[in-house]
Short mmCIF file of N, CA and C and ligand atoms in Angstrom, two decimals:
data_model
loop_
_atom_site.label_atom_id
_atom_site.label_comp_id
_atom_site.label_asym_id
_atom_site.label_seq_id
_atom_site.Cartn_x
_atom_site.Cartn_y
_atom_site.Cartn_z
N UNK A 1 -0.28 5.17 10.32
CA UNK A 1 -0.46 5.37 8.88
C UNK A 1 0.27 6.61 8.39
N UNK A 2 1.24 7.29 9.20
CA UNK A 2 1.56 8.40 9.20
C UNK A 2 1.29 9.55 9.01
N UNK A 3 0.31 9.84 9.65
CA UNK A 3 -0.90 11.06 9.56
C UNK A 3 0.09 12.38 9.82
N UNK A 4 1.24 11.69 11.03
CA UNK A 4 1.24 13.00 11.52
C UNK A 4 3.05 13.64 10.44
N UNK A 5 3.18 12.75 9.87
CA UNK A 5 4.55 12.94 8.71
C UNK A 5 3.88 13.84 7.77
N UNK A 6 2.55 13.37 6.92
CA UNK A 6 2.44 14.00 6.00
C UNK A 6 1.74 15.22 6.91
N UNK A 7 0.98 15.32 7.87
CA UNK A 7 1.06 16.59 8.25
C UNK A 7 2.07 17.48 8.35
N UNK A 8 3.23 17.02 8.92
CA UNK A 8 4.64 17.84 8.64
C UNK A 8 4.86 18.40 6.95
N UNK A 9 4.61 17.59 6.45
CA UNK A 9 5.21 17.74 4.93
C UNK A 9 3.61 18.78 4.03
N UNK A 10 2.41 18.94 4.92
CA UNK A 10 1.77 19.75 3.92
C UNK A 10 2.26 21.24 4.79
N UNK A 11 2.90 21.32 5.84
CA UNK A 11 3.35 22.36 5.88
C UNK A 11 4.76 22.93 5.72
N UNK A 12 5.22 22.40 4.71
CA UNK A 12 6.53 22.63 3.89
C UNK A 12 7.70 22.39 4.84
N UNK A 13 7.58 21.32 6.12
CA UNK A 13 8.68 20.80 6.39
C UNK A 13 9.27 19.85 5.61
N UNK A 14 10.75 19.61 4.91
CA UNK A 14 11.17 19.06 4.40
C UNK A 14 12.13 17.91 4.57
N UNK A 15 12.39 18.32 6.53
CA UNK A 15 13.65 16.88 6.54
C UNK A 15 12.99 15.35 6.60
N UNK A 16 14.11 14.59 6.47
CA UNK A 16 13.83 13.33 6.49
C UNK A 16 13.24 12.67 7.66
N UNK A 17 12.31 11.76 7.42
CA UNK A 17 11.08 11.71 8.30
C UNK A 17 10.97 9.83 8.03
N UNK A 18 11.35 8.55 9.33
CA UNK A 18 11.61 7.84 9.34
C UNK A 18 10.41 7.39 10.21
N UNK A 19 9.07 6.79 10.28
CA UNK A 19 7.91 6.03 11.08
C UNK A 19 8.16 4.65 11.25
N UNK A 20 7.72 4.65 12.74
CA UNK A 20 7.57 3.19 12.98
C UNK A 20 6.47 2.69 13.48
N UNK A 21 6.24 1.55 13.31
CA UNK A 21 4.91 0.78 13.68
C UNK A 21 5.11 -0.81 13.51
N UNK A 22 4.73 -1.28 14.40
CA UNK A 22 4.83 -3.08 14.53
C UNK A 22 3.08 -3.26 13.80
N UNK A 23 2.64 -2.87 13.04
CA UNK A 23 1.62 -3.07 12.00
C UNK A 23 1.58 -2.57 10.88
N UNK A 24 1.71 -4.24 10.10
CA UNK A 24 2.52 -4.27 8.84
C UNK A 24 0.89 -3.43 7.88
N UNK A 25 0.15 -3.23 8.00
CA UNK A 25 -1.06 -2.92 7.70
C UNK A 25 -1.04 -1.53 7.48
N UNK A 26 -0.46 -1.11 8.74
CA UNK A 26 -1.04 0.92 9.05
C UNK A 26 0.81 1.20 7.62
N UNK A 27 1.45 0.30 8.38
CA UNK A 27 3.11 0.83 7.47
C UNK A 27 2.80 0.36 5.36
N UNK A 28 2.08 -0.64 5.70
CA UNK A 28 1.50 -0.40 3.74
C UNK A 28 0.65 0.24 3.33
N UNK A 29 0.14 1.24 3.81
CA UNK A 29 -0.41 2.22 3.91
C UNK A 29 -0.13 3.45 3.41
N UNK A 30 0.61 3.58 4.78
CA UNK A 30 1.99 4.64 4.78
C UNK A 30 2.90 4.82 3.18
N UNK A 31 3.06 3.69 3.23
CA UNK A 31 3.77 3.75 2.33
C UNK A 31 3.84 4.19 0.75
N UNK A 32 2.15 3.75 0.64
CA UNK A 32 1.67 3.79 -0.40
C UNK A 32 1.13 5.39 -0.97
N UNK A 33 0.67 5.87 0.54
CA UNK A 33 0.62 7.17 0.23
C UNK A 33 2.24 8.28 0.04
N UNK A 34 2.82 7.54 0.33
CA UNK A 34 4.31 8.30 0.57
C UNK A 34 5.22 8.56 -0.54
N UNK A 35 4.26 7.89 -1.60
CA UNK A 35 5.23 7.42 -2.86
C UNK A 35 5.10 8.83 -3.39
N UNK A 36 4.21 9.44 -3.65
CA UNK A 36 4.57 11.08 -3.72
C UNK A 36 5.42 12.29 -3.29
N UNK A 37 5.93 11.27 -2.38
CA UNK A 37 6.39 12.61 -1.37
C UNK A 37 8.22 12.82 -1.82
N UNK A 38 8.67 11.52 -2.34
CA UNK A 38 10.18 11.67 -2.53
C UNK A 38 11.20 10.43 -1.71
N UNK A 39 12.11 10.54 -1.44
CA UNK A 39 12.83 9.00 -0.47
C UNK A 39 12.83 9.58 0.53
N UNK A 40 12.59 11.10 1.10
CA UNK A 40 13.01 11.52 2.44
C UNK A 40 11.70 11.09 3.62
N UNK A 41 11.10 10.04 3.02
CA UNK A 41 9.70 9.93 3.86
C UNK A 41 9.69 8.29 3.73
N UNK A 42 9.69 7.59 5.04
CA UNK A 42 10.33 6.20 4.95
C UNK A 42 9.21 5.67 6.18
N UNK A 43 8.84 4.88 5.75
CA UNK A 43 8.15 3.64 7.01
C UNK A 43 8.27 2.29 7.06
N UNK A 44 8.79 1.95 7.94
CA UNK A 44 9.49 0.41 8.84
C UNK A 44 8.61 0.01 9.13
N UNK A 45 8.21 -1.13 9.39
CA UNK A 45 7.41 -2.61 10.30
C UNK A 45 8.82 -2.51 11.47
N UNK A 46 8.36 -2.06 12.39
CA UNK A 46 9.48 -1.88 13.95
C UNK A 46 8.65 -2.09 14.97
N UNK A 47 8.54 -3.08 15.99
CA UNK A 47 8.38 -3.41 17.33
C UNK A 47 9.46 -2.58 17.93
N UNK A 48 8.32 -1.54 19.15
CA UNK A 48 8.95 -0.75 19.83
C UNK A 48 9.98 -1.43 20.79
N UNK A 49 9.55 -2.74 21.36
CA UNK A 49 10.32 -2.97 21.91
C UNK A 49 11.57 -3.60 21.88
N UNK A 50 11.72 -3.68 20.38
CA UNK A 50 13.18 -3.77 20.04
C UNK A 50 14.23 -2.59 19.73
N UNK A 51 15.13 -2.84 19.34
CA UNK A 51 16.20 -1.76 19.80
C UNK A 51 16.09 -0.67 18.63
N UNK A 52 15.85 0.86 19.22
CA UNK A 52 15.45 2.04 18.24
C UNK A 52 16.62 1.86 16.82
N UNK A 53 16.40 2.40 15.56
CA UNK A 53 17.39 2.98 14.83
C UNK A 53 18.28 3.84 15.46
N UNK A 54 19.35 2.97 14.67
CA UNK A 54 19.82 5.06 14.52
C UNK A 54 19.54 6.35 14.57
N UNK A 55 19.74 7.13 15.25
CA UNK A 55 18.99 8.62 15.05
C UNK A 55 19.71 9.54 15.63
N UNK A 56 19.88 11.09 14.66
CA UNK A 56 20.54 11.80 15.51
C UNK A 56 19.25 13.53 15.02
N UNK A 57 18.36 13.56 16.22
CA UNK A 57 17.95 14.80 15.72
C UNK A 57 16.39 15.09 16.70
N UNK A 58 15.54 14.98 16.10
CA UNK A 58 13.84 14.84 17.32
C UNK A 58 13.40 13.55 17.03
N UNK A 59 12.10 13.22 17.96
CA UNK A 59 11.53 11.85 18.00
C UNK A 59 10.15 11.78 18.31
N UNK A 60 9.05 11.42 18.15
CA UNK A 60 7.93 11.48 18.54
C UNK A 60 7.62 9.85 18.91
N UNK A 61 7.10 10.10 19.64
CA UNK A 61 5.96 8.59 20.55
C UNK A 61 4.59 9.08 20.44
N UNK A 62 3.89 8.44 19.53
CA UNK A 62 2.46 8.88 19.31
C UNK A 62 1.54 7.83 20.02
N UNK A 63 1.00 7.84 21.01
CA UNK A 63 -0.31 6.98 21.36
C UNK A 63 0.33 5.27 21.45
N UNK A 64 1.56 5.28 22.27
CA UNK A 64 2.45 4.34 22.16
C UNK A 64 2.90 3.35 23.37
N UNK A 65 2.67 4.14 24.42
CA UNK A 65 3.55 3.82 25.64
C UNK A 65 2.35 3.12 26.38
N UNK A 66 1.23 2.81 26.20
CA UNK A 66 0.47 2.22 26.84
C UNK A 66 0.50 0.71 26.51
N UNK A 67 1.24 0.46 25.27
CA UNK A 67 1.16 -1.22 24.85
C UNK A 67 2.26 -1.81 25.31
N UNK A 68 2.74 -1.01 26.01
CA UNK A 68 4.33 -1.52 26.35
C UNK A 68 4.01 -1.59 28.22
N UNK A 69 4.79 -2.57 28.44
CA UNK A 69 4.93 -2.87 29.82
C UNK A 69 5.90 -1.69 30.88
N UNK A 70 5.71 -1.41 31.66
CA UNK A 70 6.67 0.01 32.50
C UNK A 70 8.18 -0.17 32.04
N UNK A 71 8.70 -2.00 32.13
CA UNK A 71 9.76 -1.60 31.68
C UNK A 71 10.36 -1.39 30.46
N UNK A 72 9.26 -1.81 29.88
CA UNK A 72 9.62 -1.41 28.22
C UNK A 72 9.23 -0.19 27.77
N UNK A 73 8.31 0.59 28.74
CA UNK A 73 8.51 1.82 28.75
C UNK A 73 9.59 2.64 28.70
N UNK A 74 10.10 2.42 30.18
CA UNK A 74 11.65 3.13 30.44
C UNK A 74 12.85 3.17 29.65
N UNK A 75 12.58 1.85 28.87
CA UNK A 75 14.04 1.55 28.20
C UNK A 75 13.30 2.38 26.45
N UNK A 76 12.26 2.40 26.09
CA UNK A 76 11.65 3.56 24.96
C UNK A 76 12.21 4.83 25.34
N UNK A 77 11.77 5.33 26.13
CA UNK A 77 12.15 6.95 26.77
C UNK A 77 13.04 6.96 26.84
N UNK A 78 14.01 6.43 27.40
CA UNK A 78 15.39 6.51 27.35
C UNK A 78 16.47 6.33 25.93
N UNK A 79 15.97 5.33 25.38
CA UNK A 79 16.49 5.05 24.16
C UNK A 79 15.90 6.34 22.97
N UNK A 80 14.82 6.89 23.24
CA UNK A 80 14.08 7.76 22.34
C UNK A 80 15.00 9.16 22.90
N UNK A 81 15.38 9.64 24.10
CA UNK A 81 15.85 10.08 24.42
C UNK A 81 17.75 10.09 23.80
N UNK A 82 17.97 9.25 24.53
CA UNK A 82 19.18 9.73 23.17
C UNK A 82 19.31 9.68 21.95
N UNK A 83 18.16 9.11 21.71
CA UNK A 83 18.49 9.86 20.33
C UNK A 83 18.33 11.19 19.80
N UNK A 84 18.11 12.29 20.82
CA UNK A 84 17.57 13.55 20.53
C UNK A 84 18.84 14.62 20.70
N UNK A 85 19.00 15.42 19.53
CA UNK A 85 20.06 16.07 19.53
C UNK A 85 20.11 17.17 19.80
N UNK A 86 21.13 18.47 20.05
CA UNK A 86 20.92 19.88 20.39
C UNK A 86 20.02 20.71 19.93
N UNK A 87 19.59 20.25 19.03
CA UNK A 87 18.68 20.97 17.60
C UNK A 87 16.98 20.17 18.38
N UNK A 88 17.59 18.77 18.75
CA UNK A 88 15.70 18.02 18.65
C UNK A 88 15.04 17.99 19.67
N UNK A 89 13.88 17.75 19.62
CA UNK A 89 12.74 17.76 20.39
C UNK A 89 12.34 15.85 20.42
N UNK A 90 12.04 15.92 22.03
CA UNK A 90 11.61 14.48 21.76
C UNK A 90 9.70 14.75 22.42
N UNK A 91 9.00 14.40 21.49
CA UNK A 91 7.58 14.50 21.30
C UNK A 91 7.17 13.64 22.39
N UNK A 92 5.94 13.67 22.99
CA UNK A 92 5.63 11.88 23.62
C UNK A 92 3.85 12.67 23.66
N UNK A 93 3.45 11.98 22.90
CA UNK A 93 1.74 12.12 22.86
C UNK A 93 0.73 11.09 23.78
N UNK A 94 0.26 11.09 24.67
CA UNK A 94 0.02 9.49 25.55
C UNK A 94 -1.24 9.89 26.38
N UNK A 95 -2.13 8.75 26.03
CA UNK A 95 -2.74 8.65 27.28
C UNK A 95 -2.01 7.98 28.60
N UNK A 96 -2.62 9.09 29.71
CA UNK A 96 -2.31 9.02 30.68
C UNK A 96 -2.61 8.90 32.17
N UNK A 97 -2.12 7.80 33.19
CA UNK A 97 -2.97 7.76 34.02
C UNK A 97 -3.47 8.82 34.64
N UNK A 98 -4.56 9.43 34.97
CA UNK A 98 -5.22 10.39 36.24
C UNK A 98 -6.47 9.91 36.43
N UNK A 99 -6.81 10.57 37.67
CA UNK A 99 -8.29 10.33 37.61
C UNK A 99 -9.11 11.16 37.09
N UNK A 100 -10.49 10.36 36.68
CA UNK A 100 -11.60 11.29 36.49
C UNK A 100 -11.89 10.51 34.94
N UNK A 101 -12.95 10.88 34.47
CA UNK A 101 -13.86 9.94 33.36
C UNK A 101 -13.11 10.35 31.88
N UNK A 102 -12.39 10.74 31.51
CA UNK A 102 -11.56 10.55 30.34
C UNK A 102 -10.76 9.74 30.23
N UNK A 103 -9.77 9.45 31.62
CA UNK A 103 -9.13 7.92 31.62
C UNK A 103 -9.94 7.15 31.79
N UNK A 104 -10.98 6.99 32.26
CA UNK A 104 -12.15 5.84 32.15
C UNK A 104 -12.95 5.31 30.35
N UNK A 105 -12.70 6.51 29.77
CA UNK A 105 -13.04 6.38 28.46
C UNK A 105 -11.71 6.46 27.73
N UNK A 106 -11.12 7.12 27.87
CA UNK A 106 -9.61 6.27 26.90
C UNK A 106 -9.39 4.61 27.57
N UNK A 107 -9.19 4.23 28.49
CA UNK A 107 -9.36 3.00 28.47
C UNK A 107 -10.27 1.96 27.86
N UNK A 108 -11.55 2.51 27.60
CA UNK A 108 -12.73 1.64 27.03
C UNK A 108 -12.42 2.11 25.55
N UNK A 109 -11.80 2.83 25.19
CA UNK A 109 -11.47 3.05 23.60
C UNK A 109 -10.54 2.24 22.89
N UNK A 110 -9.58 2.16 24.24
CA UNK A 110 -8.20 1.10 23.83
C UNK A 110 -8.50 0.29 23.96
N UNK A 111 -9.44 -0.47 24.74
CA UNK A 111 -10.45 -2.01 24.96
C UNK A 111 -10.63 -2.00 23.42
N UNK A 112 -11.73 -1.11 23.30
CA UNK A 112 -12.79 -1.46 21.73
C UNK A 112 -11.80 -1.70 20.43
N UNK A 113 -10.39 -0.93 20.20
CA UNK A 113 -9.59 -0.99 19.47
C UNK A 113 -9.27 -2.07 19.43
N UNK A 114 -8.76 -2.45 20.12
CA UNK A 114 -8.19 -4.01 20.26
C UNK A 114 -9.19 -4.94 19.77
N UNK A 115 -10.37 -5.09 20.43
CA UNK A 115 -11.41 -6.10 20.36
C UNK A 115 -12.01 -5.72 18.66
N UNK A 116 -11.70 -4.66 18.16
CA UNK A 116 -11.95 -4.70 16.67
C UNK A 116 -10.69 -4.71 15.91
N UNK A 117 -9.42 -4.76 16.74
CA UNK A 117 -8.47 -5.18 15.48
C UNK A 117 -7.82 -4.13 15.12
N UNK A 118 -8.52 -2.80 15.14
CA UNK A 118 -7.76 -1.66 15.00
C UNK A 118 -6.52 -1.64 15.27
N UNK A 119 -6.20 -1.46 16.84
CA UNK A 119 -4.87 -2.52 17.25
C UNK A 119 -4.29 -3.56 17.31
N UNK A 120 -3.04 -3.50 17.07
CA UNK A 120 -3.10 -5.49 16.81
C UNK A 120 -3.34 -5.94 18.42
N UNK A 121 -2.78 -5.03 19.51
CA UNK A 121 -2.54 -5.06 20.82
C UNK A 121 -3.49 -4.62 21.65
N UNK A 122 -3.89 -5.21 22.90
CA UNK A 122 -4.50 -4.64 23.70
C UNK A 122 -3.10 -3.42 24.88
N UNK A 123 -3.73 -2.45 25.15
CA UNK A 123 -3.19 -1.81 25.82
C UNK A 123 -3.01 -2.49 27.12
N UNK A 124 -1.54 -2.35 27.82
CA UNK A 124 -1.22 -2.66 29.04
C UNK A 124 -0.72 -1.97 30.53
N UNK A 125 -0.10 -0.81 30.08
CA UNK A 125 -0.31 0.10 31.43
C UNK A 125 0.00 1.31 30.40
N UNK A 126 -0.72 1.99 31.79
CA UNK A 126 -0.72 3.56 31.51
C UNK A 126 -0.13 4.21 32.35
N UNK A 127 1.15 4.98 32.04
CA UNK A 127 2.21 5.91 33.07
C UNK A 127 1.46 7.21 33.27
N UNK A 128 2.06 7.70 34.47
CA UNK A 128 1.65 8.94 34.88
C UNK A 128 2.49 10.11 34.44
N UNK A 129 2.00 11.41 34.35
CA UNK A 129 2.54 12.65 33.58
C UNK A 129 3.84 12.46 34.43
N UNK A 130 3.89 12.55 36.08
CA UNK A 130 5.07 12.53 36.91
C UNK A 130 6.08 11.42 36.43
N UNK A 131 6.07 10.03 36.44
CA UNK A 131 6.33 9.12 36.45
C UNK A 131 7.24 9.41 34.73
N UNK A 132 6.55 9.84 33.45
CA UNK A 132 6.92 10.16 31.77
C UNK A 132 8.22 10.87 32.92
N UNK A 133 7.92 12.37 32.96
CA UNK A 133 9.04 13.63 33.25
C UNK A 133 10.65 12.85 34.21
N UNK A 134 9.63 12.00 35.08
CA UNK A 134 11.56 11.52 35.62
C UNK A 134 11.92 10.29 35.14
N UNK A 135 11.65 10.11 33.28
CA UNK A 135 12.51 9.16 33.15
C UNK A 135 13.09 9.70 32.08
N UNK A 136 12.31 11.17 31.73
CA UNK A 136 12.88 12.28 30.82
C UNK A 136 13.71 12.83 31.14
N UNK A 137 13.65 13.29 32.45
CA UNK A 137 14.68 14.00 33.34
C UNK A 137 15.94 13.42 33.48
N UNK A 138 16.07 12.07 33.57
CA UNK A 138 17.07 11.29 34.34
C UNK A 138 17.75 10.84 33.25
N UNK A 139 17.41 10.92 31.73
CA UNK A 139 18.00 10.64 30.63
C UNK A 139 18.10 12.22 29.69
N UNK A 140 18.15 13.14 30.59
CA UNK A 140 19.18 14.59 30.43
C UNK A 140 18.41 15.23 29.79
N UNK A 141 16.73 15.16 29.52
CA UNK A 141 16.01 16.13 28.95
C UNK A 141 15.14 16.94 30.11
N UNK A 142 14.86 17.79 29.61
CA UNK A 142 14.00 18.70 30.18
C UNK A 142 12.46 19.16 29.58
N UNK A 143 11.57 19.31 29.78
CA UNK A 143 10.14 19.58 29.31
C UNK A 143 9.25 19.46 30.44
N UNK A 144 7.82 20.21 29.90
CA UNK A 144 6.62 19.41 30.26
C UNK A 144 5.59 18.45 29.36
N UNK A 145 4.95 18.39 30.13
CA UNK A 145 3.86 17.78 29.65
C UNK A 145 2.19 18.36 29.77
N UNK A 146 1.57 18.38 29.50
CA UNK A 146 0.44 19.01 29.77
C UNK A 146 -0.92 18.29 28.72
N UNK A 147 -2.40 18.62 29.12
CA UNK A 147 -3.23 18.01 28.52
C UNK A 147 -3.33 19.07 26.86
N UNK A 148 -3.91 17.56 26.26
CA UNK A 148 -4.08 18.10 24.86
C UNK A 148 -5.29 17.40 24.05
N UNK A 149 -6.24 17.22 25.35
CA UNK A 149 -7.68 16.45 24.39
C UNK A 149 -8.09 17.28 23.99
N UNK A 150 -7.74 18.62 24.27
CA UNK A 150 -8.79 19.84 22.86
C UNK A 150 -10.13 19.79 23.17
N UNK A 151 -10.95 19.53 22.51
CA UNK A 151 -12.62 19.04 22.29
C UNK A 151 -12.90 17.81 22.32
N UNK A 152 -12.12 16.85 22.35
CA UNK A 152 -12.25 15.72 22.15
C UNK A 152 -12.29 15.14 24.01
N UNK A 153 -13.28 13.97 23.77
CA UNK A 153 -13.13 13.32 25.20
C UNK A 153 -11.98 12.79 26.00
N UNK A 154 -11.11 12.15 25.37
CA UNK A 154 -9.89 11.69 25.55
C UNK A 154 -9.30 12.23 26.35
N UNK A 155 -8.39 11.48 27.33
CA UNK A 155 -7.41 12.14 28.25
C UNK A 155 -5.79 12.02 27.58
N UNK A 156 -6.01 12.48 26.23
CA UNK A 156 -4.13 12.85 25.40
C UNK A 156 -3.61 13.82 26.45
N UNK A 157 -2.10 13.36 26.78
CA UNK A 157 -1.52 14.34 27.15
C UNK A 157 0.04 15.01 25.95
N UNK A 158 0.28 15.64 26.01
CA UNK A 158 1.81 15.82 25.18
C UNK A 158 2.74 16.66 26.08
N UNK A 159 3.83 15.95 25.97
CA UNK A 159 4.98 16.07 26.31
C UNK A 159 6.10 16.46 25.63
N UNK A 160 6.41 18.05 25.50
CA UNK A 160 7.59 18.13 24.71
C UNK A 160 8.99 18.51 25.47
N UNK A 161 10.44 17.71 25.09
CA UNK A 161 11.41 17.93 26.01
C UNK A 161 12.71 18.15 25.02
N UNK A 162 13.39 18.72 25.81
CA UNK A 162 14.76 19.16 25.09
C UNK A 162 15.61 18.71 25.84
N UNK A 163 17.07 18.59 25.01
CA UNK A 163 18.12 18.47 26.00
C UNK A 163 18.29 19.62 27.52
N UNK A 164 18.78 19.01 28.37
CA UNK A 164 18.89 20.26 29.65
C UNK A 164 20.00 21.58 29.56
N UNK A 165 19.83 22.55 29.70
CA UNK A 165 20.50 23.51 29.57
C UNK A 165 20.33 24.53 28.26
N UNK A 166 19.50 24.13 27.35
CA UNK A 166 19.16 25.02 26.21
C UNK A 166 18.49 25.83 26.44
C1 SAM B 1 -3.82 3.95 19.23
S1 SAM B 1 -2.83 3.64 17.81
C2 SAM B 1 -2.25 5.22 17.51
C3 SAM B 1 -1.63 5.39 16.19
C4 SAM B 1 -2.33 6.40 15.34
N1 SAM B 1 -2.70 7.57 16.09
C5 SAM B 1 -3.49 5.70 14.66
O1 SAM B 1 -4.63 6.03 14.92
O2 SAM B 1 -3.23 4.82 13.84
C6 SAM B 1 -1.45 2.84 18.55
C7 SAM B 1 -0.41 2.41 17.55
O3 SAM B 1 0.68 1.83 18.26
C8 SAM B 1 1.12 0.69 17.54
N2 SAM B 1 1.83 -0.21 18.46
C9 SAM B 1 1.32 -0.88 19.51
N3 SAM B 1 2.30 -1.61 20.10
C10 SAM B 1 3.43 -1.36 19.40
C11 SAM B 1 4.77 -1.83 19.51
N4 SAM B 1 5.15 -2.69 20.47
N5 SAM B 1 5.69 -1.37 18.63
C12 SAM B 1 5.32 -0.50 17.65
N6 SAM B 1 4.08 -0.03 17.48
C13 SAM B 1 3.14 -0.46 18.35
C14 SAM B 1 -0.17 0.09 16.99
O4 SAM B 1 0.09 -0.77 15.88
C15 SAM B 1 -0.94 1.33 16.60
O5 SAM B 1 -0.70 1.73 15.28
#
């Protein structure tokens, strides 16, 4: 619904800001709230697993990579990956496999989502922090990743990476 755009934009970031989502629902939404904001704030109906836009600059994957199959994983990261320029950052926000009872409850969350519709999708695998970094690595970025459930139960991790050598 683009929570995290207009968060950018109430803190006086101004560039152009392009969302995607394969739910035509969360993107009329989006949209509707966006009509305030100017043309530099745009949301698509896009299935990740078709081929990214154009892009030359940062990228975020919000709560994404779990509906996608490993290899439609790889070919996201990679494709999200070049699109990231000297200047960008490529974001990746994800639950993630580990053990211990937060992946046990992010999984039963992504169950309940689904089974109420929230998602159009049930979630299908969940990559590991190691597994994200060498397909980041191997498509010329550099970062970590680290946990970011805060207070919250959830096992979010975020991942921020740059091109290598900056
Ligand atoms: C858990 S939600 C997270 C999004 C946001 N944090 C929210 O609460 O609306 C996962 C999002 O991924 C989207 N999604 C799932 N599979 C997708 C796909 N193949 N291509 C694009 N978006 C997808 C869903 O429509 C959903 O909006």
């Amino acid at each position: 619904m683009g929570l995290s755009a207009f968060c950018l934009r109430a803190r006086g970031l101004r560039f152009p800001i392009l969302g995607l989502d394969c739910d035509a629902r969360k993107i009329a939404i989006a949209r509707d709230a966006a009509r305030a904001h100017g043309p530099d704030l745009r949301f698509t109906v896009h299935d990740a697993r078709d081929q990214l836009p154009a892009h030359d600059g940062s990228v975020a994957l919000l709560d994404l990579l779990q509906y996608l199959d490993r290899g439609e994983q790889a070919a996201l990261l990679r494709a999200a990956a070049e699109r990231v320029n000297a200047d960008g950052r490529l974001v990746v926000r994800s639950t993630l496999r580990a053990p211990g009872w937060r992946y046990r409850l992010s999984r039963a969350v992504d169950w309940f989502s689904a089974a109420v519709r929230w998602t159009l999708d049930a979630a299908v695998a969940y990559p590991t922090a190691d597994w994200v970094q060498e397909q980041l690595e191997s498509a010329g970025l550099q970062g970590t990743i680290r946990p970011c459930w805060g207070r919250t139960p959830f096992n979010n991790w975020l991942g921020v990476f740059a091109r290598s050598g900056r």
